[in-house]
XYZ file of C-alpha atoms in Angstrom:
757
model
C 204.150 -19.386 -32.296
C 202.660 -20.524 -29.030
C 198.959 -21.030 -28.804
C 197.196 -18.708 -26.413
C 195.211 -20.788 -24.002
C 193.134 -19.513 -21.145
C 191.271 -21.903 -18.943
C 188.245 -20.872 -16.943
C 186.805 -23.500 -14.599
C 183.598 -22.979 -12.726
C 183.313 -25.754 -10.183
C 179.671 -26.523 -10.371
C 180.417 -29.695 -8.427
C 180.755 -27.535 -5.366
C 176.977 -27.194 -5.593
C 176.587 -30.946 -5.251
C 174.193 -32.056 -2.636
C 173.893 -35.495 -1.142
C 170.570 -37.230 -1.094
C 169.370 -40.059 1.179
C 168.983 -42.297 -1.828
C 172.527 -41.631 -3.091
C 173.743 -40.029 -6.309
C 171.463 -37.488 -8.005
C 172.475 -36.571 -11.594
C 172.402 -32.978 -12.835
C 174.007 -30.739 -15.441
C 175.422 -32.421 -18.528
C 174.453 -35.883 -17.232
C 170.837 -35.176 -18.004
C 170.921 -32.345 -20.616
C 169.248 -33.210 -23.933
C 170.979 -31.981 -27.079
C 170.432 -33.267 -30.597
C 172.291 -30.476 -32.436
C 175.847 -30.524 -31.315
C 177.864 -27.513 -32.651
C 180.582 -29.895 -33.930
C 178.088 -31.032 -36.552
C 178.222 -27.520 -38.159
C 182.025 -26.877 -37.946
C 181.831 -24.346 -35.160
C 184.807 -25.603 -33.218
C 186.316 -22.051 -33.286
C 183.478 -21.027 -30.888
C 183.822 -23.968 -28.587
C 184.452 -21.741 -25.630
C 180.944 -20.554 -26.015
C 179.043 -23.819 -26.562
C 175.971 -24.039 -24.417
C 177.274 -26.258 -21.595
C 175.484 -26.802 -18.317
C 178.569 -27.717 -16.267
C 180.381 -24.520 -17.094
C 177.300 -22.318 -17.180
C 177.575 -21.872 -20.908
C 181.352 -21.436 -21.377
C 183.746 -24.292 -22.181
C 187.330 -23.824 -23.260
C 188.427 -27.439 -23.184
C 189.570 -28.159 -26.720
C 190.792 -31.405 -28.157
C 193.299 -31.880 -30.932
C 190.502 -32.540 -33.465
C 189.294 -28.974 -33.018
C 192.442 -27.777 -34.705
C 191.946 -30.145 -37.562
C 188.452 -28.713 -38.204
C 189.610 -25.121 -37.896
C 193.144 -24.467 -38.954
C 194.939 -21.760 -37.075
C 195.124 -18.617 -39.248
C 198.903 -18.379 -38.937
C 199.258 -21.993 -40.118
C 196.959 -21.372 -43.042
C 198.993 -18.317 -43.930
C 202.281 -20.310 -44.052
C 200.523 -23.076 -45.992
C 199.588 -20.615 -48.771
C 203.058 -19.029 -48.603
C 204.570 -22.429 -49.369
C 202.194 -22.715 -52.439
C 200.387 -25.569 -50.586
C 203.369 -27.888 -51.223
C 203.920 -28.546 -47.528
C 201.298 -30.252 -45.386
C 199.480 -28.418 -42.639
C 200.705 -31.063 -40.148
C 204.315 -30.277 -41.023
C 203.784 -26.558 -40.456
C 201.963 -27.184 -37.189
C 204.788 -29.477 -36.075
C 207.309 -26.743 -36.550
C 205.114 -23.974 -35.175
C 203.998 -25.612 -31.991
C 206.739 -28.181 -31.168
C 210.076 -27.072 -32.622
C 212.419 -24.358 -31.351
C 214.952 -21.795 -32.637
C 217.725 -24.416 -32.881
C 215.645 -26.633 -35.189
C 215.828 -24.031 -37.946
C 218.706 -25.160 -40.131
C 219.402 -26.587 -43.566
C 219.565 -30.244 -42.407
C 216.166 -30.125 -40.607
C 213.881 -33.148 -40.998
C 210.822 -30.962 -40.915
C 209.290 -30.689 -44.437
C 208.318 -27.046 -43.876
C 211.887 -25.935 -42.968
C 213.229 -28.135 -45.770
C 211.036 -26.393 -48.277
C 212.140 -22.972 -47.142
C 215.815 -23.831 -47.434
C 215.499 -25.689 -50.760
C 213.558 -22.722 -52.251
C 215.951 -20.080 -50.837
C 213.202 -18.460 -48.766
C 215.702 -16.391 -46.783
C 213.224 -13.756 -45.626
C 210.907 -16.434 -44.229
C 213.806 -18.211 -42.422
C 215.006 -14.951 -40.925
C 211.565 -14.109 -39.699
C 210.965 -17.570 -38.174
C 214.267 -17.398 -36.317
C 213.219 -14.043 -34.900
C 209.761 -15.413 -33.937
C 211.246 -18.421 -32.160
C 213.740 -16.114 -30.478
C 210.811 -14.097 -29.206
C 209.155 -17.264 -27.831
C 212.272 -18.029 -25.856
C 212.435 -14.631 -24.290
C 208.705 -14.432 -23.652
C 208.829 -17.843 -21.896
C 211.409 -16.496 -19.460
C 208.657 -14.198 -18.137
C 206.718 -17.217 -16.932
C 209.476 -18.213 -14.496
C 207.468 -18.512 -11.289
C 210.639 -18.446 -9.198
C 211.666 -15.051 -10.747
C 215.194 -16.238 -11.422
C 217.604 -14.053 -13.431
C 214.986 -11.313 -13.791
C 217.554 -8.622 -14.435
C 219.284 -10.720 -17.102
C 215.936 -11.643 -18.772
C 214.704 -8.019 -18.640
C 217.840 -6.785 -20.342
C 217.577 -9.458 -23.027
C 214.048 -8.601 -23.625
C 214.772 -4.898 -24.092
C 217.574 -5.702 -26.517
C 215.387 -8.069 -28.595
C 212.503 -5.519 -28.567
C 214.863 -2.809 -29.944
C 216.117 -5.271 -32.555
C 212.630 -6.218 -33.756
C 211.558 -2.522 -33.933
C 214.598 -1.815 -36.040
C 213.926 -4.878 -38.306
C 210.286 -3.892 -38.700
C 211.213 -0.307 -39.773
C 213.763 -1.603 -42.300
C 211.716 -4.400 -43.777
C 210.466 -3.413 -47.258
C 208.382 -6.506 -47.986
C 204.915 -5.693 -46.677
C 204.083 -9.306 -46.054
C 206.938 -9.723 -43.642
C 206.759 -6.118 -42.351
C 203.360 -6.809 -40.908
C 204.440 -10.078 -39.429
C 207.452 -8.353 -37.700
C 205.069 -5.645 -36.525
C 202.905 -8.243 -34.792
C 205.987 -9.766 -33.090
C 206.950 -6.275 -31.948
C 203.487 -5.577 -30.532
C 203.310 -8.873 -28.714
C 206.808 -8.580 -27.134
C 206.063 -4.958 -26.231
C 202.924 -6.177 -24.401
C 204.896 -8.589 -22.280
C 207.475 -5.877 -21.706
C 204.893 -3.446 -20.432
C 205.589 -0.946 -23.264
C 202.121 0.396 -24.275
C 203.769 3.320 -26.061
C 205.461 0.969 -28.489
C 202.263 -1.056 -28.997
C 200.335 2.058 -30.006
C 203.051 3.420 -32.324
C 203.659 0.127 -34.185
C 199.977 -0.741 -34.498
C 198.959 2.667 -35.750
C 201.864 2.735 -38.177
C 201.495 -0.767 -39.662
C 197.878 -1.750 -39.372
C 194.676 -0.124 -40.586
C 191.132 -1.288 -41.267
C 191.693 -1.523 -44.971
C 193.319 -4.957 -44.433
C 191.662 -6.669 -41.528
C 193.360 -10.094 -41.714
C 194.385 -12.280 -38.804
C 197.492 -10.208 -38.158
C 195.385 -7.145 -37.854
C 193.072 -8.750 -35.275
C 195.884 -10.492 -33.343
C 197.631 -7.136 -33.109
C 194.351 -5.357 -32.265
C 193.965 -7.643 -29.286
C 197.123 -6.248 -27.629
C 196.376 -2.721 -28.854
C 193.037 -2.813 -27.087
C 194.859 -2.983 -23.739
C 196.304 0.434 -24.322
C 192.899 2.081 -24.624
C 191.213 3.837 -21.709
C 188.035 5.181 -23.299
C 184.875 2.969 -23.659
C 185.496 2.745 -27.382
C 187.647 -0.259 -26.744
C 184.419 -2.300 -26.370
C 183.883 -2.097 -30.137
C 187.360 -3.553 -30.679
C 186.771 -6.513 -28.385
C 183.425 -7.212 -30.104
C 185.183 -7.099 -33.531
C 187.782 -9.502 -32.199
C 185.169 -12.021 -31.123
C 183.307 -11.935 -34.444
C 186.324 -11.942 -36.749
C 189.225 -13.640 -35.012
C 188.634 -17.301 -33.969
C 192.006 -17.424 -32.138
C 191.222 -14.346 -30.079
C 187.489 -14.809 -29.549
C 187.751 -16.313 -26.104
C 190.584 -14.007 -25.047
C 188.414 -11.024 -25.999
C 185.714 -12.435 -23.759
C 187.921 -13.489 -20.884
C 189.766 -10.169 -20.453
C 186.963 -7.702 -21.227
C 183.485 -9.129 -20.607
C 183.203 -7.960 -16.952
C 183.228 -4.314 -17.974
C 181.364 -4.635 -21.204
C 178.212 -2.550 -21.411
C 176.194 -3.052 -24.526
C 174.435 0.371 -24.625
C 177.738 2.142 -24.002
C 179.425 0.149 -26.722
C 176.695 0.871 -29.253
C 177.474 4.600 -28.951
C 180.898 4.010 -30.433
C 179.822 1.700 -33.290
C 180.734 3.251 -36.656
C 178.978 0.834 -38.936
C 176.198 -1.675 -38.977
C 178.741 -4.484 -38.971
C 180.190 -3.196 -35.685
C 176.650 -2.984 -34.195
C 176.124 -6.573 -35.195
C 179.375 -7.588 -33.568
C 178.488 -5.752 -30.339
C 175.206 -7.647 -30.126
C 177.120 -10.874 -30.799
C 179.561 -10.181 -28.031
C 176.692 -9.592 -25.624
C 174.948 -12.682 -26.919
C 177.605 -15.190 -25.826
C 177.252 -14.059 -22.264
C 173.483 -14.776 -22.159
C 172.249 -18.070 -20.901
C 168.628 -16.872 -21.043
C 166.454 -15.929 -24.153
C 168.477 -14.092 -26.818
C 166.148 -13.782 -29.791
C 166.094 -9.964 -29.686
C 169.845 -9.820 -30.059
C 169.719 -12.370 -32.887
C 167.313 -10.158 -34.768
C 169.650 -7.117 -34.216
C 172.632 -9.075 -35.585
C 170.633 -10.120 -38.615
C 169.300 -6.607 -39.217
C 172.780 -5.075 -39.121
C 174.861 -7.870 -40.699
C 173.013 -10.865 -42.099
C 176.332 -12.274 -43.413
C 177.790 -12.359 -39.935
C 179.736 -15.572 -39.428
C 178.894 -15.822 -35.780
C 175.213 -15.370 -36.304
C 174.705 -19.006 -37.377
C 176.562 -20.218 -34.271
C 174.445 -17.956 -32.036
C 171.260 -19.326 -33.661
C 172.500 -22.891 -32.946
C 173.374 -21.864 -29.362
C 169.775 -20.636 -28.940
C 168.399 -23.898 -30.302
C 170.648 -25.796 -27.864
C 169.074 -23.739 -25.058
C 165.595 -24.541 -26.301
C 166.458 -28.178 -26.520
C 167.551 -28.132 -22.934
C 164.539 -26.086 -21.805
C 161.993 -28.310 -23.724
C 163.532 -31.772 -24.174
C 165.236 -32.138 -20.802
C 162.072 -31.684 -18.659
C 159.782 -33.304 -21.244
C 161.769 -36.533 -21.622
C 163.511 -36.860 -18.256
C 161.425 -34.849 -15.743
C 164.526 -32.919 -14.712
C 164.803 -29.184 -14.669
C 166.597 -27.600 -17.626
C 170.208 -28.207 -16.662
C 171.339 -24.615 -16.292
C 168.522 -24.074 -13.732
C 170.030 -25.054 -10.421
C 167.742 -22.875 -8.227
C 164.762 -25.206 -8.152
C 166.863 -28.378 -8.162
C 168.615 -27.564 -4.851
C 165.616 -25.975 -3.173
C 163.792 -28.503 -1.038
C 160.924 -26.080 -0.481
C 159.937 -25.978 -4.159
C 157.720 -28.894 -5.153
C 158.805 -29.943 -8.640
C 156.259 -32.309 -10.065
C 155.753 -33.992 -13.471
C 152.865 -31.562 -14.014
C 154.893 -28.449 -13.355
C 157.736 -29.671 -15.543
C 155.368 -30.436 -18.367
C 153.872 -26.934 -18.092
C 157.313 -25.410 -18.104
C 158.298 -27.402 -21.186
C 155.098 -26.271 -22.969
C 155.809 -22.682 -22.087
C 159.284 -22.867 -23.674
C 157.789 -24.448 -26.739
C 156.053 -21.076 -27.205
C 159.457 -19.427 -27.220
C 160.697 -21.965 -29.712
C 157.795 -20.822 -31.962
C 159.021 -17.232 -31.716
C 162.507 -18.293 -32.806
C 161.042 -20.401 -35.608
C 159.093 -17.443 -36.835
C 162.325 -15.418 -37.008
C 164.076 -18.237 -38.857
C 161.193 -18.376 -41.365
C 161.881 -14.746 -42.300
C 165.479 -15.545 -43.238
C 166.564 -16.795 -46.667
C 168.843 -19.621 -45.473
C 170.568 -19.970 -48.879
C 171.919 -16.414 -48.524
C 173.300 -16.974 -45.035
C 176.918 -17.625 -44.196
C 176.142 -21.198 -43.137
C 172.816 -22.284 -44.773
C 172.882 -25.778 -43.252
C 172.616 -24.593 -39.700
C 169.570 -22.429 -40.540
C 167.780 -25.211 -42.401
C 168.607 -27.859 -39.802
C 167.522 -25.511 -36.969
C 164.191 -24.909 -38.730
C 163.563 -28.667 -38.761
C 164.491 -29.025 -35.072
C 162.289 -26.087 -34.105
C 159.374 -27.380 -36.190
C 159.561 -30.672 -34.328
C 159.833 -28.905 -30.960
C 156.712 -26.770 -31.779
C 154.873 -29.926 -33.016
C 154.606 -28.644 -36.555
C 155.078 -32.223 -37.746
C 153.785 -31.851 -41.327
C 156.167 -29.022 -42.217
C 158.917 -30.701 -40.335
C 158.734 -33.849 -42.420
C 158.488 -31.867 -45.632
C 161.659 -29.970 -44.811
C 163.442 -33.166 -43.764
C 162.664 -34.559 -47.224
C 164.136 -31.489 -48.905
C 167.186 -31.531 -46.599
C 167.874 -35.186 -47.389
C 168.065 -34.473 -51.148
C 170.744 -31.800 -50.710
C 172.628 -32.454 -47.459
C 172.562 -36.203 -46.804
C 176.324 -36.277 -46.746
C 176.595 -33.618 -44.008
C 177.405 -34.671 -40.443
C 174.188 -33.303 -39.127
C 172.151 -35.629 -41.315
C 172.203 -38.335 -38.622
C 170.491 -35.985 -36.197
C 167.962 -35.035 -38.801
C 167.161 -38.720 -39.325
C 166.597 -39.053 -35.583
C 164.214 -36.111 -35.643
C 162.418 -37.779 -38.541
C 161.844 -40.877 -36.440
C 160.712 -38.869 -33.479
C 158.458 -36.703 -35.632
C 156.760 -39.708 -37.342
C 156.246 -41.338 -33.977
C 154.931 -38.280 -32.207
C 152.612 -37.485 -35.127
C 150.165 -40.333 -34.198
C 146.873 -40.428 -32.378
C 146.949 -41.235 -28.685
C 146.293 -44.893 -28.045
C 147.130 -45.873 -31.616
C 150.873 -45.112 -31.851
C 153.203 -47.804 -33.160
C 156.727 -48.029 -34.422
C 156.152 -47.226 -38.102
C 157.955 -49.506 -40.607
C 159.653 -46.500 -42.234
C 161.620 -45.744 -39.079
C 162.755 -49.256 -38.224
C 166.044 -48.813 -40.090
C 166.696 -45.549 -38.346
C 166.232 -47.125 -34.954
C 168.623 -49.987 -35.758
C 171.120 -47.514 -37.294
C 171.279 -45.396 -34.149
C 170.494 -48.033 -31.580
C 173.681 -47.109 -29.655
C 172.527 -43.516 -29.224
C 170.863 -43.792 -25.778
C 169.417 -40.287 -25.681
C 167.670 -40.830 -29.031
C 166.416 -44.320 -28.217
C 165.189 -43.109 -24.863
C 163.397 -40.103 -26.376
C 161.692 -42.309 -28.973
C 160.636 -44.755 -26.253
C 159.158 -41.871 -24.265
C 157.200 -40.554 -27.316
C 155.663 -44.011 -27.662
C 154.938 -44.195 -23.972
C 153.320 -40.783 -23.937
C 151.127 -41.888 -26.840
C 149.928 -44.873 -24.805
C 152.157 -47.565 -26.370
C 154.026 -48.648 -23.227
C 154.854 -52.049 -24.760
C 157.111 -50.723 -27.568
C 158.075 -47.794 -25.338
C 159.515 -50.067 -22.667
C 161.232 -52.176 -25.350
C 163.128 -49.122 -26.444
C 163.876 -47.956 -22.869
C 165.270 -51.400 -22.117
C 167.906 -50.939 -24.814
C 169.604 -48.043 -23.062
C 171.145 -50.115 -20.255
C 172.834 -53.443 -19.771
C 171.531 -55.840 -17.083
C 168.946 -55.981 -14.354
C 171.684 -55.995 -11.691
C 171.997 -52.203 -11.756
C 175.332 -50.332 -11.493
C 175.735 -46.682 -12.505
C 177.452 -45.698 -15.703
C 177.995 -42.058 -16.660
C 176.803 -42.836 -20.153
C 173.417 -43.976 -18.950
C 170.302 -41.928 -19.438
C 168.809 -40.802 -16.119
C 165.243 -39.679 -15.705
C 162.645 -39.155 -13.018
C 159.019 -40.038 -12.669
C 156.122 -41.037 -10.500
C 152.793 -42.747 -10.814
C 151.134 -39.608 -9.507
C 151.799 -36.691 -11.814
C 151.194 -34.039 -9.111
C 153.609 -35.593 -6.675
C 156.901 -33.936 -5.768
C 158.479 -37.238 -4.820
C 160.034 -37.884 -8.167
C 162.247 -40.989 -8.147
C 165.370 -41.256 -10.270
C 165.959 -44.065 -12.732
C 168.512 -45.349 -15.150
C 167.041 -48.859 -15.490
C 163.737 -49.605 -17.239
C 163.021 -52.401 -14.728
C 163.038 -50.058 -11.725
C 160.883 -47.622 -13.723
C 158.281 -50.281 -14.497
C 158.353 -51.346 -10.924
C 157.814 -47.866 -9.535
C 155.380 -46.245 -11.960
C 153.161 -48.804 -13.657
C 150.317 -51.003 -12.455
C 149.997 -54.805 -12.712
C 147.509 -54.335 -15.541
C 150.052 -52.274 -17.511
C 152.815 -54.817 -16.979
C 150.439 -57.676 -17.775
C 150.084 -56.247 -21.321
C 153.889 -56.387 -21.763
C 154.149 -59.910 -20.433
C 151.284 -61.062 -22.747
C 153.147 -59.565 -25.778
C 156.341 -61.298 -24.792
C 154.564 -64.634 -24.484
C 153.233 -64.313 -27.999
C 156.735 -64.149 -29.466
C 158.163 -62.102 -32.366
C 158.455 -62.879 -36.049
C 160.586 -60.070 -37.595
C 164.204 -59.480 -37.026
C 163.554 -55.932 -36.017
C 161.143 -56.999 -33.284
C 163.619 -59.574 -32.026
C 166.354 -56.915 -31.803
C 164.399 -54.288 -29.995
C 162.762 -56.768 -27.701
C 165.939 -58.636 -27.016
C 166.346 -57.234 -23.484
C 162.775 -57.723 -22.491
C 162.831 -61.290 -23.769
C 165.982 -61.902 -21.815
C 164.336 -60.497 -18.713
C 160.958 -62.190 -19.242
C 161.109 -64.270 -16.097
C 162.130 -61.329 -13.991
C 159.235 -59.309 -15.486
C 156.852 -62.117 -14.484
C 158.333 -62.018 -11.021
C 157.642 -58.248 -10.979
C 154.144 -58.812 -12.355
C 153.336 -61.225 -9.542
C 154.826 -58.807 -7.040
C 152.619 -56.044 -8.351
C 149.532 -58.283 -8.024
C 150.584 -58.851 -4.335
C 150.787 -55.091 -3.833
C 147.325 -54.719 -5.242
C 146.054 -57.609 -3.098
C 145.151 -59.731 -6.225
C 146.425 -62.890 -4.652
C 145.032 -65.308 -7.219
C 146.589 -63.474 -10.095
C 149.849 -63.316 -8.185
C 149.759 -67.072 -7.719
C 148.967 -67.731 -11.392
C 151.878 -65.505 -12.403
C 154.367 -67.029 -9.978
C 153.331 -70.576 -11.108
C 154.188 -69.621 -14.643
C 157.867 -69.509 -13.594
C 159.598 -72.845 -13.396
C 161.325 -74.311 -10.384
C 164.748 -73.421 -11.719
C 163.941 -69.715 -11.583
C 163.094 -69.912 -7.879
C 166.155 -72.033 -7.116
C 168.411 -69.689 -8.959
C 167.151 -66.493 -7.415
C 165.644 -67.144 -3.967
C 167.833 -69.547 -2.030
C 170.974 -69.374 0.033
C 173.205 -71.163 -2.528
C 172.324 -69.553 -5.884
C 172.223 -65.801 -6.279
C 170.931 -65.119 -9.773
C 170.362 -61.565 -10.865
C 169.087 -60.305 -7.511
C 172.013 -61.171 -5.302
C 172.222 -61.885 -1.540
C 169.736 -59.144 -0.603
C 166.720 -61.014 -2.024
C 167.385 -64.299 -0.316
C 164.614 -65.353 2.237
C 166.702 -66.199 5.322
C 163.610 -66.628 7.525
C 160.093 -67.930 7.132
C 157.613 -64.937 7.258
C 154.875 -66.971 8.975
C 156.903 -68.379 11.834
C 159.927 -66.177 12.349
C 160.772 -62.595 13.277
C 164.053 -60.736 13.045
C 166.171 -61.024 16.163
C 163.751 -63.512 17.702
C 164.592 -67.215 18.083
C 162.228 -70.150 18.478
C 158.937 -68.243 18.113
C 156.695 -70.698 16.258
C 157.440 -74.252 15.382
C 157.851 -74.823 11.603
C 155.165 -77.325 10.917
C 155.768 -77.152 7.157
C 159.241 -77.553 5.701
C 159.780 -75.764 2.323
C 162.094 -73.419 0.605
C 160.676 -69.946 1.062
C 159.996 -68.176 -2.287
C 157.449 -65.722 -3.501
C 155.484 -68.625 -4.886
C 155.590 -70.631 -1.644
C 154.570 -67.668 0.482
C 151.730 -66.661 -1.873
C 150.380 -70.211 -1.879
C 150.260 -70.246 1.871
C 148.763 -66.745 2.212
C 145.840 -67.975 0.112
C 145.680 -71.328 1.913
C 145.786 -69.760 5.398
C 143.311 -67.055 4.477
C 140.813 -69.691 3.320
C 141.310 -71.717 6.560
C 141.083 -68.640 8.758
C 137.878 -67.513 7.162
C 136.268 -71.000 7.356
C 134.020 -70.954 10.417
C 134.221 -74.782 10.591
C 137.969 -74.627 11.336
C 138.706 -74.702 15.058
C 142.225 -73.178 14.749
C 141.182 -70.017 13.009
C 143.063 -67.924 15.571
C 146.273 -69.822 14.597
C 145.950 -69.024 10.909
C 145.001 -65.404 11.516
C 148.129 -65.114 13.682
C 150.329 -66.661 10.918
C 148.797 -64.326 8.341
C 149.459 -61.315 10.665
C 153.080 -62.448 11.039
C 153.437 -62.666 7.276
C 151.934 -59.306 6.517
C 154.234 -57.767 9.126
C 157.277 -59.506 7.686
C 156.242 -58.277 4.180
C 156.683 -54.666 5.420
C 159.679 -52.336 5.537
C 160.716 -53.693 8.957
C 160.092 -57.382 8.208
C 162.298 -60.272 7.139
C 160.455 -60.757 3.854
C 160.172 -57.221 2.461
C 161.242 -58.570 -0.918
C 157.746 -60.025 -1.337
C 156.627 -56.488 -2.230
C 159.732 -54.471 -3.019
C 162.973 -54.695 -5.007
C 164.546 -52.041 -2.839
C 163.714 -51.460 0.766
C 164.563 -48.253 2.658
C 163.593 -49.615 6.070
C 163.406 -47.488 9.135
C 162.536 -44.399 7.085
C 158.808 -44.231 7.718
C 158.842 -40.472 6.951
C 160.179 -41.197 3.520
C 156.936 -42.490 2.154
C 156.488 -42.502 -1.554
C 152.898 -42.674 -2.826
C 153.974 -43.980 -6.179
C 153.795 -47.522 -4.809
C 150.157 -48.347 -4.638
C 150.568 -50.241 -1.358
C 152.908 -47.698 0.261
C 150.589 -46.947 3.207
C 150.154 -50.633 3.951
C 153.896 -51.340 3.467
C 154.904 -48.686 6.038
C 152.023 -48.980 8.521
C 151.345 -52.780 8.564
C 147.561 -52.295 8.444
C 146.925 -55.919 7.338
C 149.088 -57.238 10.130
C 147.207 -55.387 12.821
C 143.848 -56.386 11.261
C 144.801 -60.091 11.371
C 146.178 -59.883 14.894
C 142.815 -58.387 15.882
C 141.023 -61.354 14.213
C 143.384 -63.745 15.982
C 142.538 -62.002 19.239
C 138.851 -62.245 18.502
C 139.095 -65.953 17.841
C 141.587 -66.764 20.565
C 140.562 -69.450 23.147
C 142.816 -68.353 26.095
C 143.578 -65.088 27.734
C 147.234 -65.794 27.494
C 147.069 -65.962 23.720
C 144.867 -62.889 23.570
C 147.490 -61.057 25.522
C 150.093 -62.164 22.983
C 147.854 -60.836 20.114
C 147.534 -57.474 21.858
C 151.291 -57.451 22.493
C 151.938 -58.023 18.733
C 149.519 -55.250 17.681
C 151.629 -52.759 19.717
C 154.814 -54.223 18.385
C 154.013 -53.892 14.690
C 152.579 -50.371 15.184
C 155.690 -49.094 16.985
C 158.310 -51.296 15.349
C 159.881 -51.852 18.682
C 159.495 -54.171 21.655
C 158.336 -52.010 24.592
C 155.654 -52.118 27.211
C 152.241 -52.753 25.687
C 149.431 -50.359 26.668
C 146.868 -52.831 25.402
C 148.217 -55.650 27.622
C 148.519 -53.358 30.612
C 144.891 -52.315 30.250
C 143.271 -55.763 29.587
C 145.632 -58.334 30.968
C 148.007 -56.615 33.461
C 148.974 -60.066 34.904
C 150.829 -60.808 31.726
C 152.635 -57.411 31.402
C 155.867 -58.545 32.970
C 156.211 -61.815 30.959
C 155.461 -60.016 27.651
C 157.879 -57.062 28.245
C 160.537 -59.058 26.408
C 160.662 -61.548 23.482
C 161.878 -64.447 25.540
C 158.342 -65.772 26.370
C 156.822 -65.528 22.834
C 157.136 -69.194 22.126
C 155.518 -70.194 25.451
C 152.653 -67.768 24.973
C 152.038 -68.942 21.381
C 151.827 -72.508 22.634
C 149.244 -71.417 25.201
C 146.731 -70.517 22.466
C 144.720 -73.689 23.115
């Protein structure tokens, strides 16, 4: 018998929006989910798993789904054959073989069994069923070939099945034939036959899979609103027809109208369940109604799990990643809404209150009396962690471990245990407790778990261990996007709406933390590690130690702590600079970080400006040394060439800006020519974009200049760095109009600089 597959695809990708900085993740890429429905054997409801990309409905099934939940018809034949034939053999016949494969010499073990045991009634039925498949498949001919012939054959077969059904004395096969009749009548457009056969052969006293499969087609013959009860019963009781009942009937389903036709508490529960799978918002009230009317409902456990999945998304996703809950696209695509870390935290806290309401409901339920006790007990643990009830959470984890350690969900419970122990510490005193070290190593490949644990430590003030864990979720410092990566957003300023996206810990450290913060990490790395656990979780940071020192020195530069920057850069050996900042070796940073010009003497697109009196390979170390050296000389009143050194410093500070040739002194990514795209998370962002230090030093060079010609050049450069373009200088026009023409282009810069004496 063919499987009934209906695919519904909602192209959320059509909502994709391009950002200036490139890809911006959303949906399932960022959704947090610890409790996956597969852990609880709910594959039959996969079409209703909470799924951000499909707005909560996913019908994509894989072959493993069928292994977890055997098709009712397959299970029926398995029992008919006294369990002497494998399920795989029955599936092979049912889904892959045809009418002509039913014979005494068949290689299929199921068919062999039937012939060897003289199961003539079963063989006759299967031939009829496969014959029906052949005729039904003709209706799918998109070119409408041989329609008259096909229609005639269908009528003949339908009459034959009706006759066979009426004559069959064995009730087991009579009901099977009746289902075949109903299905073929549906594809033949014969509602009259569907009604007659269903009402004659099926009643509520035996509501097995054949009853519900037949009820599905019978429902199409009804015109009164009472059919809504039938579709609700289908979803609750027939795994194979649950999605079909939703797909065909949910648009016209009205819960209050349906409740009027419910004839039992069980049917009321099913109606609330049917309405529940359509809700992507809070559904606790309906869960309570289902429990009140039918606490043994099979779908109730799944709907509780679905509610927990929602809460995980609403709480974990913004809390850990600073993204909106993944089903909430409104704020994400609305540029007018300022989404900050602060607003996301408040939203997460608000949804924790709803989690407490759900937890209170779960606490009223005796889990051991429920259809699936494990999902109720596991959900309680998850909700207790979400609501920060750490003491009870750990107690219940201990009880769960004693009874359910062999269950698939145990791995997730262990992860919650590690998160709970970590979160249940005083701010500023949090550490990685010894009792969770084995859990971390066991699940080190689970990026979402490791990231969440790192964030918990970070939030508690332990950024050293927090960054160590965050470093484990990605490969190398050279970047590169991978769909398995964890993405998150953050900013140094919690009330800012300029949240930057990350999937590398290095970029995150660069953007958010101060030099003082990073210094604590570098100090810890310099001390070394003794235990194997420490070596494993700090492996990436140790590997990147030189790059982190480079970053630390860069942060000191941003904060204008030049001496600390110099000390840090000097701690790196010559090989590091040779490997990463010259034209021959590329290192981790690649071509983009190579200094192709000297920031003191050269400008982009300008040749032969200032003679290079010092010959050296330009690195961050070399530049920092000379900034300090030239600053000391420029500030020394005994030095006669103070204007020269101020001018060199001004050039350097300009070149260390977004428009300069040495922006890599202060950034690891530069979005030049986007002055309106300022991001206050960098502590020196205003200076980086506006070149304040450059203008200040040109003014000092002007003040100490000995000739009008050099003064005019200083004025010319002030205008240049402020406008980022070479145009007429108002300052020169006003004070030295005689030099306006010569300084209107860059050709005379070298001559004017030489005229400083």
